[in-house]
């Protein structure tokens, strides 16, 4: 039997979060955190709205997921992220000991892999899920921004 | 004329924050953020209290300082940190574009320098200020923890 709940399904939910960021004039990145096919936390970038460089989608979702679970550790969780995490977010994911991250588009400029940032040894990584969609919304955002200025 | 406000002065304030963490059963790390010899934000580790791996002293102080300043950027600020920042906090400091960080003790296991994490090119780094004091409170904490278990 085919399950409704595959990587594309959850990445679409993360893309919906990215759309929410876009609508607020934020760089459109979104995430969801999943445990046993259930979304327990969502987040989208809010650095401008909150005036806070730490308010990346992943950071908020780590806090929210831990709050939901009643414990700091995100073992047994998977985070779906539209864009490759930055150094800060990968560092936070390290501390969370999350089981798996799945990201869409690569970030060759600011992504954690460029700098050698380490995830937890227990964390599995998968990438490229709906990468074009994740990349397209970012391109659309930056083109619109350029035209405004 | 000798100024009261030197690196040792502000690092002592950061150590007071580390003591506050200690008193709460938290790994004792503290920070202050300074602009023009004035402390605009303080923070100490609260990961256990808040059940949140992102609640490192530095992360809270970045948020608090930005809130005080009314802008995301911490240009013209110096952060005094009792311990070398981890990957996550160094990543957050990168985004903040902070002018200077001064830390006390090295963290050879989890410090950002081990992993190649990059601070912003504009950020000056100084280390070793009251390193023994910063290290001693951490040792005291872990010895006490070991004896409790």
XYZ file of C-alpha atoms in Angstrom:
298
model
C 0.000 0.000 0.000
C 1.291 3.427 -0.881
C 1.462 5.816 2.048
C 0.195 9.350 1.688
C 2.948 10.413 4.050
C 6.145 10.476 2.052
C 8.973 12.999 1.845
C 7.190 15.017 -0.857
C 4.073 15.292 1.291
C 5.941 16.796 4.240
C 8.165 18.971 2.072
C 5.009 20.469 0.560
C 3.958 21.400 4.096
C 7.371 23.025 4.632
C 6.871 24.913 1.337
C 3.548 26.204 2.634
C 5.499 27.636 5.574
C 7.955 29.215 3.137
C 4.965 30.824 1.378
C 3.860 32.275 4.724
C 7.307 33.813 5.124
C 7.116 35.187 1.564
C 3.771 36.832 2.302
C 5.376 38.656 5.250
C 8.316 39.939 3.195
C 10.674 37.436 4.818
C 13.245 35.341 2.953
C 11.012 32.360 2.185
C 12.269 29.336 4.102
C 9.950 26.944 5.895
C 10.163 23.791 7.978
C 8.021 21.159 9.605
C 9.071 18.637 12.254
C 7.544 15.173 11.969
C 7.334 12.230 14.318
C 5.495 9.040 13.331
C 3.971 10.743 10.278
C 2.576 13.526 12.442
C 3.606 17.177 12.191
C 4.471 18.382 15.696
C 6.022 21.755 14.834
C 6.083 24.257 11.985
C 8.161 27.325 11.414
C 9.075 29.955 8.873
C 11.720 32.594 8.765
C 10.816 35.642 10.852
C 14.101 37.511 11.160
C 12.678 40.804 9.861
C 9.375 40.616 11.701
C 11.055 39.802 15.012
C 14.156 41.912 14.343
C 16.244 38.930 15.349
C 18.915 37.087 13.379
C 18.256 33.949 15.432
C 14.626 33.692 14.238
C 15.309 31.266 11.389
C 12.582 28.738 10.645
C 14.629 25.831 12.008
C 15.412 27.527 15.324
C 11.778 28.253 16.023
C 10.724 24.738 15.041
C 13.386 23.136 17.283
C 12.065 25.144 20.232
C 8.441 24.364 19.345
C 9.070 20.639 18.848
C 10.915 20.343 22.171
C 8.071 22.202 23.807
C 5.552 19.780 22.311
C 7.601 16.738 23.333
C 8.416 18.038 26.815
C 12.109 17.305 26.373
C 15.092 18.885 24.674
C 16.012 15.953 22.485
C 14.514 15.537 19.021
C 15.515 11.915 18.684
C 12.946 10.084 16.532
C 12.059 13.317 14.744
C 12.576 14.311 11.120
C 12.836 17.944 10.094
C 11.814 18.916 6.554
C 13.497 22.160 5.510
C 13.024 23.896 2.174
C 16.652 25.139 2.135
C 19.927 23.678 3.360
C 20.466 24.929 6.937
C 23.040 27.604 7.767
C 25.846 27.208 10.328
C 23.674 28.387 13.207
C 20.750 26.095 12.443
C 22.973 23.077 11.764
C 24.674 23.773 15.109
C 21.280 23.833 16.822
C 20.282 20.606 15.049
C 23.514 19.061 16.350
C 22.493 19.818 19.937
C 18.967 18.484 19.329
C 20.330 15.085 18.247
C 17.550 14.973 15.644
C 17.246 11.625 13.837
C 16.935 12.933 10.311
C 16.869 16.109 8.285
C 15.516 16.363 4.766
C 16.186 19.530 2.854
C 15.128 20.798 -0.543
C 17.430 23.292 -2.246
C 21.157 23.506 -1.648
C 22.657 26.726 -0.290
C 26.123 26.892 -1.766
C 26.825 30.326 -0.250
C 25.640 30.002 3.326
C 24.818 26.311 3.752
C 26.410 24.417 6.643
C 28.270 21.973 4.388
C 30.459 24.724 2.954
C 31.949 25.454 6.371
C 32.414 21.969 7.769
C 29.772 22.390 10.470
C 28.953 19.030 11.966
C 25.552 17.543 12.557
C 25.210 14.924 15.272
C 26.679 11.546 14.221
C 23.200 10.033 14.712
C 21.570 12.449 12.259
C 20.727 11.108 8.800
C 20.650 13.642 5.958
C 18.639 13.541 2.744
C 18.498 16.366 0.221
C 16.989 17.399 -3.091
C 13.311 16.803 -2.237
C 11.254 19.380 -4.173
C 14.484 21.328 -4.592
C 13.195 23.201 -7.649
C 10.077 24.424 -5.844
C 12.150 25.536 -2.835
C 14.619 27.300 -5.076
C 11.904 28.905 -7.233
C 10.217 30.654 -4.331
C 13.573 32.066 -3.196
C 14.345 33.302 -6.721
C 10.891 34.854 -6.986
C 11.473 36.649 -3.660
C 14.848 38.085 -4.600
C 13.704 39.170 -8.082
C 10.745 40.970 -6.533
C 13.019 42.595 -3.958
C 15.403 43.795 -6.637
C 12.540 45.326 -8.586
C 11.269 47.152 -5.505
C 14.620 48.826 -4.861
C 43.897 57.818 33.082
C 43.046 54.188 33.650
C 39.535 53.253 32.665
C 37.434 51.123 34.972
C 35.886 49.571 31.899
C 38.387 47.104 30.528
C 38.024 43.531 29.279
C 38.426 42.086 32.788
C 35.656 44.310 34.103
C 33.128 43.088 31.547
C 34.276 39.480 31.722
C 33.632 39.587 35.472
C 30.070 40.610 34.659
C 29.818 37.652 32.273
C 31.157 35.411 35.063
C 28.393 36.691 37.349
C 25.954 35.473 34.700
C 27.710 32.099 34.657
C 27.245 31.947 38.450
C 23.514 32.559 37.950
C 23.417 29.593 35.582
C 25.339 27.496 38.124
C 22.824 28.325 40.826
C 20.040 27.000 38.575
C 21.819 23.712 37.841
C 22.695 24.855 34.327
C 26.106 24.416 32.672
C 27.641 27.706 33.831
C 28.244 29.929 30.831
C 27.467 33.633 30.866
C 27.671 36.612 28.532
C 27.217 40.356 28.430
C 26.893 42.572 25.354
C 28.567 45.963 25.561
C 28.317 49.106 23.479
C 30.277 52.255 24.390
C 31.206 50.799 27.802
C 27.567 50.145 28.599
C 26.055 46.693 29.123
C 22.953 46.442 26.933
C 22.221 42.722 27.320
C 23.050 39.847 29.628
C 22.437 36.137 29.357
C 23.232 32.799 30.901
C 22.669 29.281 29.780
C 19.074 28.113 30.315
C 18.835 24.957 28.226
C 17.571 22.807 31.112
C 15.226 25.390 32.592
C 13.650 26.161 29.215
C 13.956 22.617 27.874
C 15.489 24.060 24.746
C 18.872 23.353 23.154
C 18.800 26.783 21.522
C 18.752 28.606 24.904
C 22.492 29.151 25.125
C 23.631 32.357 26.822
C 24.831 33.881 23.550
C 21.565 33.242 21.693
C 19.496 34.944 24.349
C 21.877 37.887 24.537
C 21.864 38.363 20.745
C 18.064 38.529 20.818
C 18.055 40.856 23.842
C 20.702 43.188 22.412
C 18.871 43.466 19.077
C 15.697 44.172 20.977
C 17.421 46.929 22.944
C 18.950 48.448 19.819
C 15.794 48.150 17.721
C 17.696 46.503 14.869
C 19.059 43.078 14.002
C 22.658 44.104 13.536
C 25.089 44.130 16.450
C 27.667 46.234 14.679
C 29.557 48.373 17.237
C 28.861 45.795 19.958
C 31.271 43.560 21.856
C 30.113 40.295 23.399
C 31.994 38.976 26.438
C 31.520 35.207 26.767
C 32.990 33.042 29.521
C 33.450 30.077 27.158
C 34.342 29.772 23.473
C 31.063 29.697 21.514
C 29.730 26.486 19.949
C 28.849 26.069 16.259
C 25.296 27.320 16.753
C 26.258 30.442 18.668
C 29.136 31.279 16.346
C 26.703 30.891 13.439
C 24.294 33.308 15.125
C 27.132 35.758 15.817
C 28.001 35.557 12.109
C 24.505 36.721 11.180
C 24.608 39.496 13.808
C 27.764 40.989 12.242
C 28.959 41.767 15.763
C 32.124 43.912 15.892
C 34.014 41.927 18.492
C 33.793 38.867 20.676
C 35.951 38.298 23.739
C 35.860 34.872 25.292
C 37.455 33.369 28.381
C 38.097 29.620 28.348
C 38.689 27.589 25.216
C 36.321 24.741 24.364
C 38.449 22.212 22.552
C 35.593 19.680 22.297
C 32.643 21.762 21.159
C 34.109 25.173 20.344
C 33.438 26.692 16.931
C 37.106 26.789 15.931
C 37.362 23.002 15.930
C 34.791 22.739 13.137
C 35.802 25.609 10.907
C 32.662 27.614 11.586
C 33.089 31.141 10.302
C 32.398 34.359 12.111
C 31.663 37.447 10.039
C 34.808 38.859 8.380
C 34.186 42.111 10.297
C 34.225 40.381 13.693
C 37.375 40.732 15.787
C 38.139 37.901 18.224
C 40.043 38.042 21.503
C 40.384 35.135 23.911
C 41.882 34.096 27.224
C 40.401 36.874 29.386
C 39.835 35.417 32.886
C 40.079 31.995 31.265
C 41.002 30.282 34.540
C 37.963 31.667 36.362
C 35.658 30.654 33.479
C 37.190 27.197 33.379
C 37.109 26.766 37.168
C 33.363 27.316 37.463
C 32.758 24.741 34.712
C 35.039 22.214 36.446
C 33.296 22.851 39.768
C 29.926 22.250 38.096
C 30.909 18.969 36.461
C 32.635 17.644 39.616
C 29.514 18.405 41.626
C 27.331 16.742 38.987
C 29.485 13.628 39.015
C 29.242 13.412 42.782
C 25.468 13.731 42.655
C 25.099 10.788 40.292
